[in-house]
XYZ file of C-alpha atoms in Angstrom:
389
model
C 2.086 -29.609 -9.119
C 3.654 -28.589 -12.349
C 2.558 -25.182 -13.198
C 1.272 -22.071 -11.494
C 0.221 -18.855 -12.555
C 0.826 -15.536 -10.486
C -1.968 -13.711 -11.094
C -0.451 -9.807 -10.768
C 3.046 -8.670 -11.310
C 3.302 -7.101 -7.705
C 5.611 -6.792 -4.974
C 3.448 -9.564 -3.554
C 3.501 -11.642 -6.933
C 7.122 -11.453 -7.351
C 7.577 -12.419 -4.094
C 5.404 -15.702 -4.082
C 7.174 -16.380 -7.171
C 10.476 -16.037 -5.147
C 9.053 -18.413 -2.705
C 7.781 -20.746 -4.972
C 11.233 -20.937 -6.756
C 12.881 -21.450 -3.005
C 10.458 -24.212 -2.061
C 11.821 -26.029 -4.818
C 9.051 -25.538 -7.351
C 10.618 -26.418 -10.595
C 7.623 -26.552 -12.757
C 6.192 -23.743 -15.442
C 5.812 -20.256 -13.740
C 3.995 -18.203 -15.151
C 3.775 -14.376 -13.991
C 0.346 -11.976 -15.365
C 0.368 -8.517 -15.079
C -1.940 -5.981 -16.297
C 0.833 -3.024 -17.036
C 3.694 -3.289 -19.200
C 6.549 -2.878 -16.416
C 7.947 -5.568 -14.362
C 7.265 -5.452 -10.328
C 8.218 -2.530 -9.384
C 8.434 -0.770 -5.572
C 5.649 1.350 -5.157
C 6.782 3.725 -1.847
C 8.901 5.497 -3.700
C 5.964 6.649 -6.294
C 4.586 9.122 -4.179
C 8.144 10.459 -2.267
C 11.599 10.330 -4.146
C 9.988 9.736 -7.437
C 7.653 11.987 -7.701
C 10.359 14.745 -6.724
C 12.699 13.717 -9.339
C 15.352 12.610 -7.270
C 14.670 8.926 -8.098
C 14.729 7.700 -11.548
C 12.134 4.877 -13.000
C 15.293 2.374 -13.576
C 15.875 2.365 -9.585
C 12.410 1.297 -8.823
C 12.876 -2.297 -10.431
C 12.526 -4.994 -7.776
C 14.224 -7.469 -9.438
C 17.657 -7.676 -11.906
C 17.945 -9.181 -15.525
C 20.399 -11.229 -13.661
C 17.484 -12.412 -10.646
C 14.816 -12.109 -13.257
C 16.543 -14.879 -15.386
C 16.822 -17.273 -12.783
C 13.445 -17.063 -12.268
C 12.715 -18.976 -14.755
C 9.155 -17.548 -15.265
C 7.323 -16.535 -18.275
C 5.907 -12.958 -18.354
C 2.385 -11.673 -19.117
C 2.156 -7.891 -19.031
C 0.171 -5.895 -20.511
C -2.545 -8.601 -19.667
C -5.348 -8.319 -17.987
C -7.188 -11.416 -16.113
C -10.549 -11.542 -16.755
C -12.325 -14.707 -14.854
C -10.861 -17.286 -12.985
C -12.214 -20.599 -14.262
C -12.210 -23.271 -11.041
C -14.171 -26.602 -12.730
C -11.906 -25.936 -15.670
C -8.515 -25.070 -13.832
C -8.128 -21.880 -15.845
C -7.655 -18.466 -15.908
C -9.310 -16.138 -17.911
C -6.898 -14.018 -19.956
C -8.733 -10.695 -21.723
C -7.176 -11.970 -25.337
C -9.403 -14.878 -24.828
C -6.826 -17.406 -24.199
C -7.317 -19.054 -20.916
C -4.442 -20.018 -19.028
C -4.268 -23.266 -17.491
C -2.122 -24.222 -14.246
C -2.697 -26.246 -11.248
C -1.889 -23.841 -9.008
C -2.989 -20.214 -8.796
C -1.278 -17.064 -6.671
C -3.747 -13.976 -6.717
C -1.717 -10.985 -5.677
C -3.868 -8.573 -7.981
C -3.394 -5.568 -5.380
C -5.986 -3.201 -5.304
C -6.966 0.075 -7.261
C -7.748 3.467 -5.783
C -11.310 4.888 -4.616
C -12.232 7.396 -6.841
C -14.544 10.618 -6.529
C -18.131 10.051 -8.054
C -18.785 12.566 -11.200
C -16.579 13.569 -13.670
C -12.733 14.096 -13.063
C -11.451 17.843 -15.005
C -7.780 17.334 -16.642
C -5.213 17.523 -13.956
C -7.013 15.512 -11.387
C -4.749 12.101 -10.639
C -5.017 9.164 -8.261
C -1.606 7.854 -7.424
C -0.907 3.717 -7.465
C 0.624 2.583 -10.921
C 4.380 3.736 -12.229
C 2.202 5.130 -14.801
C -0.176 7.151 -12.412
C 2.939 8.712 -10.648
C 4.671 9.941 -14.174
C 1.373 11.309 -15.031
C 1.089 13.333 -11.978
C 4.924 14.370 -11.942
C 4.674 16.042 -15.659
C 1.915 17.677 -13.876
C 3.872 19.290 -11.447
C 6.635 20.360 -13.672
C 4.334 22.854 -15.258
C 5.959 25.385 -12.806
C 4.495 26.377 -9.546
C 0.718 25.069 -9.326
C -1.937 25.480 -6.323
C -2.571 21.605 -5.430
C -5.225 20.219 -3.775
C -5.070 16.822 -2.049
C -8.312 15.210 -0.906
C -7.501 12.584 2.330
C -4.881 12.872 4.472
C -3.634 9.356 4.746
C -0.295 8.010 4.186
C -0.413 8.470 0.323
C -2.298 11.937 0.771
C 0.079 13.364 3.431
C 3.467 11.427 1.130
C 2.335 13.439 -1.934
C 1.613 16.912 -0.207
C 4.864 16.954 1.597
C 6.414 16.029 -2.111
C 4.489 19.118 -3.523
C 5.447 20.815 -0.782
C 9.211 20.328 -1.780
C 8.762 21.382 -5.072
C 7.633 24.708 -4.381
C 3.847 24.225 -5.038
C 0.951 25.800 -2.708
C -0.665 22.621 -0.878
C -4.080 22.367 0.493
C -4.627 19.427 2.360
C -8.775 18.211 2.514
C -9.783 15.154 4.619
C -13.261 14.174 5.887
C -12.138 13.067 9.633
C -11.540 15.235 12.217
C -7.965 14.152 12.181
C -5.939 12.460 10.001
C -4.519 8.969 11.098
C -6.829 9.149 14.076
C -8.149 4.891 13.628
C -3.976 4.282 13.457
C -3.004 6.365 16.055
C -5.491 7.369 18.603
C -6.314 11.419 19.001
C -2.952 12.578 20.615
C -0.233 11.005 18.560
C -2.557 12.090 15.485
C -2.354 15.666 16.337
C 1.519 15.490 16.744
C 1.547 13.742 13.185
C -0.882 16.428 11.900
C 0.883 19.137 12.899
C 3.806 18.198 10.253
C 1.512 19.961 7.726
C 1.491 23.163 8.959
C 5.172 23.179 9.879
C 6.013 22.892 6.647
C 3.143 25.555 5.546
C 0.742 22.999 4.076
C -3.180 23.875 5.008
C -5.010 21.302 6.406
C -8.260 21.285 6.424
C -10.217 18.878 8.247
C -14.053 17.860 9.004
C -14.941 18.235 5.809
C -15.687 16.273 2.307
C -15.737 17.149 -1.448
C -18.728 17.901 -3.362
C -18.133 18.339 -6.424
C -14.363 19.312 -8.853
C -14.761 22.072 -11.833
C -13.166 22.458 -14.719
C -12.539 24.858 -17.335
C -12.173 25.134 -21.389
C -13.085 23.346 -24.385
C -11.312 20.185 -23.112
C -12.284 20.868 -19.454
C -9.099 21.354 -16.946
C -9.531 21.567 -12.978
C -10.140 24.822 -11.750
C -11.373 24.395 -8.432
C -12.532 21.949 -5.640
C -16.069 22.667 -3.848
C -16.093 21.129 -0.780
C -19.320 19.899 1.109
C -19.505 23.130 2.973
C -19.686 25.640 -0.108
C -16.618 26.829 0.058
C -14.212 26.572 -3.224
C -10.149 25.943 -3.371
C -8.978 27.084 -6.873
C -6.852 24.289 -7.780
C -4.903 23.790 -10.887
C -3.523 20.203 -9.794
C -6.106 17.589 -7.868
C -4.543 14.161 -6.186
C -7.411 11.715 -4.925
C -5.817 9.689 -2.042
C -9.236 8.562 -0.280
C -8.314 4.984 -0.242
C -8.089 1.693 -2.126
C -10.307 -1.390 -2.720
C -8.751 -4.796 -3.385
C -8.934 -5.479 -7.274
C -11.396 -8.998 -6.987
C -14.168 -7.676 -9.889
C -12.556 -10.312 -12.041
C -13.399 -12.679 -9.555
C -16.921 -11.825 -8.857
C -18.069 -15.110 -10.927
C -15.772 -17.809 -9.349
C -16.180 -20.031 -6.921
C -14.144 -17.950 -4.249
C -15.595 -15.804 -1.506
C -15.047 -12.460 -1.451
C -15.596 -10.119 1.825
C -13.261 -6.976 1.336
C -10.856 -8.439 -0.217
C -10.168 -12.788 -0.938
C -11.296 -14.529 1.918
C -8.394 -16.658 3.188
C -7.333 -18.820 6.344
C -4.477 -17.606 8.406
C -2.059 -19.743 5.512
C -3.668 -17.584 2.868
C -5.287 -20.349 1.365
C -8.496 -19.920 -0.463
C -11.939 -22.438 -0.412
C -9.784 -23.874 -2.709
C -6.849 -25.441 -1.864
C -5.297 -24.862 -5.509
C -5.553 -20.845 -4.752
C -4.263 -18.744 -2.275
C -3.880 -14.949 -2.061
C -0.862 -12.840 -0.836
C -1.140 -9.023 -0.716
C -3.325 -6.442 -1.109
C -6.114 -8.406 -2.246
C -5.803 -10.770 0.713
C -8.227 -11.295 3.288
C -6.266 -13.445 5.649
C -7.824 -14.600 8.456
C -10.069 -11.853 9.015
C -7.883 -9.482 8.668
C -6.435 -7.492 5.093
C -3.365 -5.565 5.577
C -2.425 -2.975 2.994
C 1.049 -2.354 3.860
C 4.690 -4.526 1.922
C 5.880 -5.882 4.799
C 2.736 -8.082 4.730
C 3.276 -8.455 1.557
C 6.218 -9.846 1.461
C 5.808 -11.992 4.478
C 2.315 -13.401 3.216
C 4.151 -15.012 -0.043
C 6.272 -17.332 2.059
C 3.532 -18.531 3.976
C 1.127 -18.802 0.926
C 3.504 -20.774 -1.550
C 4.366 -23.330 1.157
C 0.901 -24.144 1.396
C -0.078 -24.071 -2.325
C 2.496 -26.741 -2.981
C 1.434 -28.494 -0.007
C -1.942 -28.729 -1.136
C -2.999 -27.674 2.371
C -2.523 -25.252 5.044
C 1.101 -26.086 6.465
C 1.939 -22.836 7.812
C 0.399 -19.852 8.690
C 0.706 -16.003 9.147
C 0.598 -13.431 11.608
C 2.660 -11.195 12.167
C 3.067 -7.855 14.085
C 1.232 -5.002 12.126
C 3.722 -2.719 11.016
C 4.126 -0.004 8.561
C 6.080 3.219 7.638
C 5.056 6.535 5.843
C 7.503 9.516 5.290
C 6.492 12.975 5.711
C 8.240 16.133 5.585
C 11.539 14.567 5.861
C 10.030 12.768 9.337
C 9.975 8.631 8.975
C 7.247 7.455 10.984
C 6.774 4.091 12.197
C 4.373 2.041 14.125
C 4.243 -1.764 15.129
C 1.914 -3.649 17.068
C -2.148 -3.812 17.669
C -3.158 -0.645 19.826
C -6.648 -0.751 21.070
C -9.076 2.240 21.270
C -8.242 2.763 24.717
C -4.735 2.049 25.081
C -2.512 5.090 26.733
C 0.303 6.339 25.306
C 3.268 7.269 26.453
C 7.106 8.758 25.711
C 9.787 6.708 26.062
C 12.385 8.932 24.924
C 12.620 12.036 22.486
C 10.580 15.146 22.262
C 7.000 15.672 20.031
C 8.566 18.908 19.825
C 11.412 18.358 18.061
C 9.294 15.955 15.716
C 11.440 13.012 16.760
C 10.536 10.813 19.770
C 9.558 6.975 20.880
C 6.515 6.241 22.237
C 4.789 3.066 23.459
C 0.813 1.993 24.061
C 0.031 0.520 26.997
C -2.751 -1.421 28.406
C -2.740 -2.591 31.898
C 0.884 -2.274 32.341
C 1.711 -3.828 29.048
C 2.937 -2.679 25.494
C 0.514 -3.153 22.668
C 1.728 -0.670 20.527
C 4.970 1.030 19.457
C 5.650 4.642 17.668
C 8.449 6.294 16.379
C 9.568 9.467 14.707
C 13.125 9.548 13.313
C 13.815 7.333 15.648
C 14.874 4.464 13.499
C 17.055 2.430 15.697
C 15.360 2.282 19.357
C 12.048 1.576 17.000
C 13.047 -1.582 15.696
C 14.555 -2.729 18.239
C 11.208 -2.166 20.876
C 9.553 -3.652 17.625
C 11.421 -6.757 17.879
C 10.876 -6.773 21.484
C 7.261 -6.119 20.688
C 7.023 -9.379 18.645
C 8.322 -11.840 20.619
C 6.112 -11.036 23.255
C 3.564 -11.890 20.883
C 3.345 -15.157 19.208
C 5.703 -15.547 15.900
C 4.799 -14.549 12.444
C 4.965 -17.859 10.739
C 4.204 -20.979 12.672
């Protein structure tokens, strides 16, 4: 194999490139992304950025220093367009295809949006360029702000607003938010973050419609499915994210949710694998970095292998911080599972709990509770078969 082409400049992208690079890969590398900034570490977007207390130079992911030994040529600003299997090409949107014999998707995925028009003022939050948009926002002095879904991104941005000063209505369809993740009594500790911290949270219902107001209309208010109406002079959609495979629609690949891929990442075709975001692996598509970044190992062993070599599963994990809480979970829980305090008080907002099913551990929870967390985590895991194999 002597070239490949990373199709999105993403945490994931960067890090197959990495990979790629450390399997000994010497060939022509070539990296596409459609914005104009280098990878970049999203987390941060809707927390210590959007606060102001981290600046857009400390979100790089990679140094001039890394980035030169690299050795890969950039794309950005560029948008793939088709992915052209007979031909091995991609499908650049200046027309030029680009031609490799190996191809990394890690094209992410972009942000579920509300149907009918969007007033001024209303933001989704994913790109460097989404957060900066919704931070000048916010400097406009104190503003009533309405988030709609109280997931991770959803409850990261309120409890930014809520630092700022800003008067935070939280709306989200489900009876409880984080309820699938957590079951229904962790989920009400978690929920209950919000109101100590005087966010509203109001649950059980969905949005109808947002109004604006002027000659170039700007959001005035959010009408929710039950009549009722939250003046609002800042929106933030957080209802979700599908994986970004439009481009593909005409190739040869299956798509299901997301790139359907073995548990190596690989693709139907052997040539093309998919890390990230955009990656159904083996059933299963994860939406968190730590997949991420484990996925790209995996995937470039196997895409200079020409077959699956390796594959990956690893202990579901992720992180989200709220209200100056980090919580963390680890492991599969099922609907039934019973959980249980290990140490710590819900109280206090900092405790360790584990999920148990017929005497054993499925699942592990923390808040501010960094330490005994990872190390049940890593307990956790190898109890359960390794990540990479």
């Amino acid at each position: 194999m002597k070239s490949v082409a990373v199709i999105g400049a993403s945490l994931a992208g960067l890090y197959a490139a990495r990979a790629l690079r450390a399997e000994g890969f010497d060939g022509r590398l070539v990296i596409v992304g459609d914005e104009h900034h280098r990878p970049y570490d999203r987390p941060p977007l809707s927390k210590d950025f959007l606060t102001g207390t981290t600046g857009q130079d400390q979100l790089a992911l990679a140094d001039a220093e890394e980035t030169a030994e690299l050795d890969a040529e950039w794309l950005l600003g560029t948008r793939a367009t088709g992915l052209d299997t007979a031909a091995g090409a991609v499908l650049l949107d200046h027309g030029r295809p680009l031609t490799a014999d190996g191809v990394v998707l890690a094209t992410g995925a972009t942000p579920r949006r509300l149907p009918g028009p969007a007033p001024a003022g209303t933001h989704t939050l994913r790109t460097l360029d989404d957060a900066r948009a919704l931070r000048a926002d916010l400097t406009r002095g104190p503003v009533r702000v309405v988030v709609i879904g109280a997931g991770f991104i959803g409850a990261e941005v309120a409890s930014s607003c809520a630092a700022l000063g800003h008067d935070v209505t939280v709306v989200e369809a489900a009876p409880l938010p984080l309820l699938p993740q957590l079951g229904d009594e962790m989920a009400r500790i978690c929920t209950a973050l919000h109101a100590d911290h005087g966010v509203t949270l109001l649950t059980g219902t969905g949005v109808a419609a947002l109004h604006g107001a002027g000659a170039d209309p700007r959001v005035t208010s959010v009408e929710l499915s039950d009549g009722r109406r939250l003046p609002a002079d800042v929106v933030v959609v957080g209802i979700g994210v599908r994986p970004h495979t439009d481009w593909l629609a005409s190739s040869a690949l299956p798509l299901d949710d997301g790139v359907v891929c073995d548990a190596g990442c690989v693709t139907a075709l052997p040539n093309v694998v998919a890390v990230g975001d955009v990656a159904r692996v083996a059933g299963v598509r994860a939406e968190h970095w730590t997949s991420a970044t484990e996925q790209a190992t995996v995937a470039a062993r196997n895409l200079l292998a020409g077959r699956t070599v390796a594959t990956h599963r690893a202990l579901p994990y992720f992180w989200s911080d709220q209200y100056g809480v980090r919580i963390q979970f680890a492991g599969r829980r099922g609907p039934d599972d019973t959980p249980r305090i290990l140490e710590g008080s819900p109280d206090d907002r900092s405790f360790l709990a584990c999920y148990e099913r017929e005497g054993r551990t499925t699942a592990v929870l923390a808040l501010n509770r960094p330490r005994p967390f990872m190390r049940h985590r890593r307990d956790l895991a190898r109890a359960t078969q390794p990540a990479t194999t």
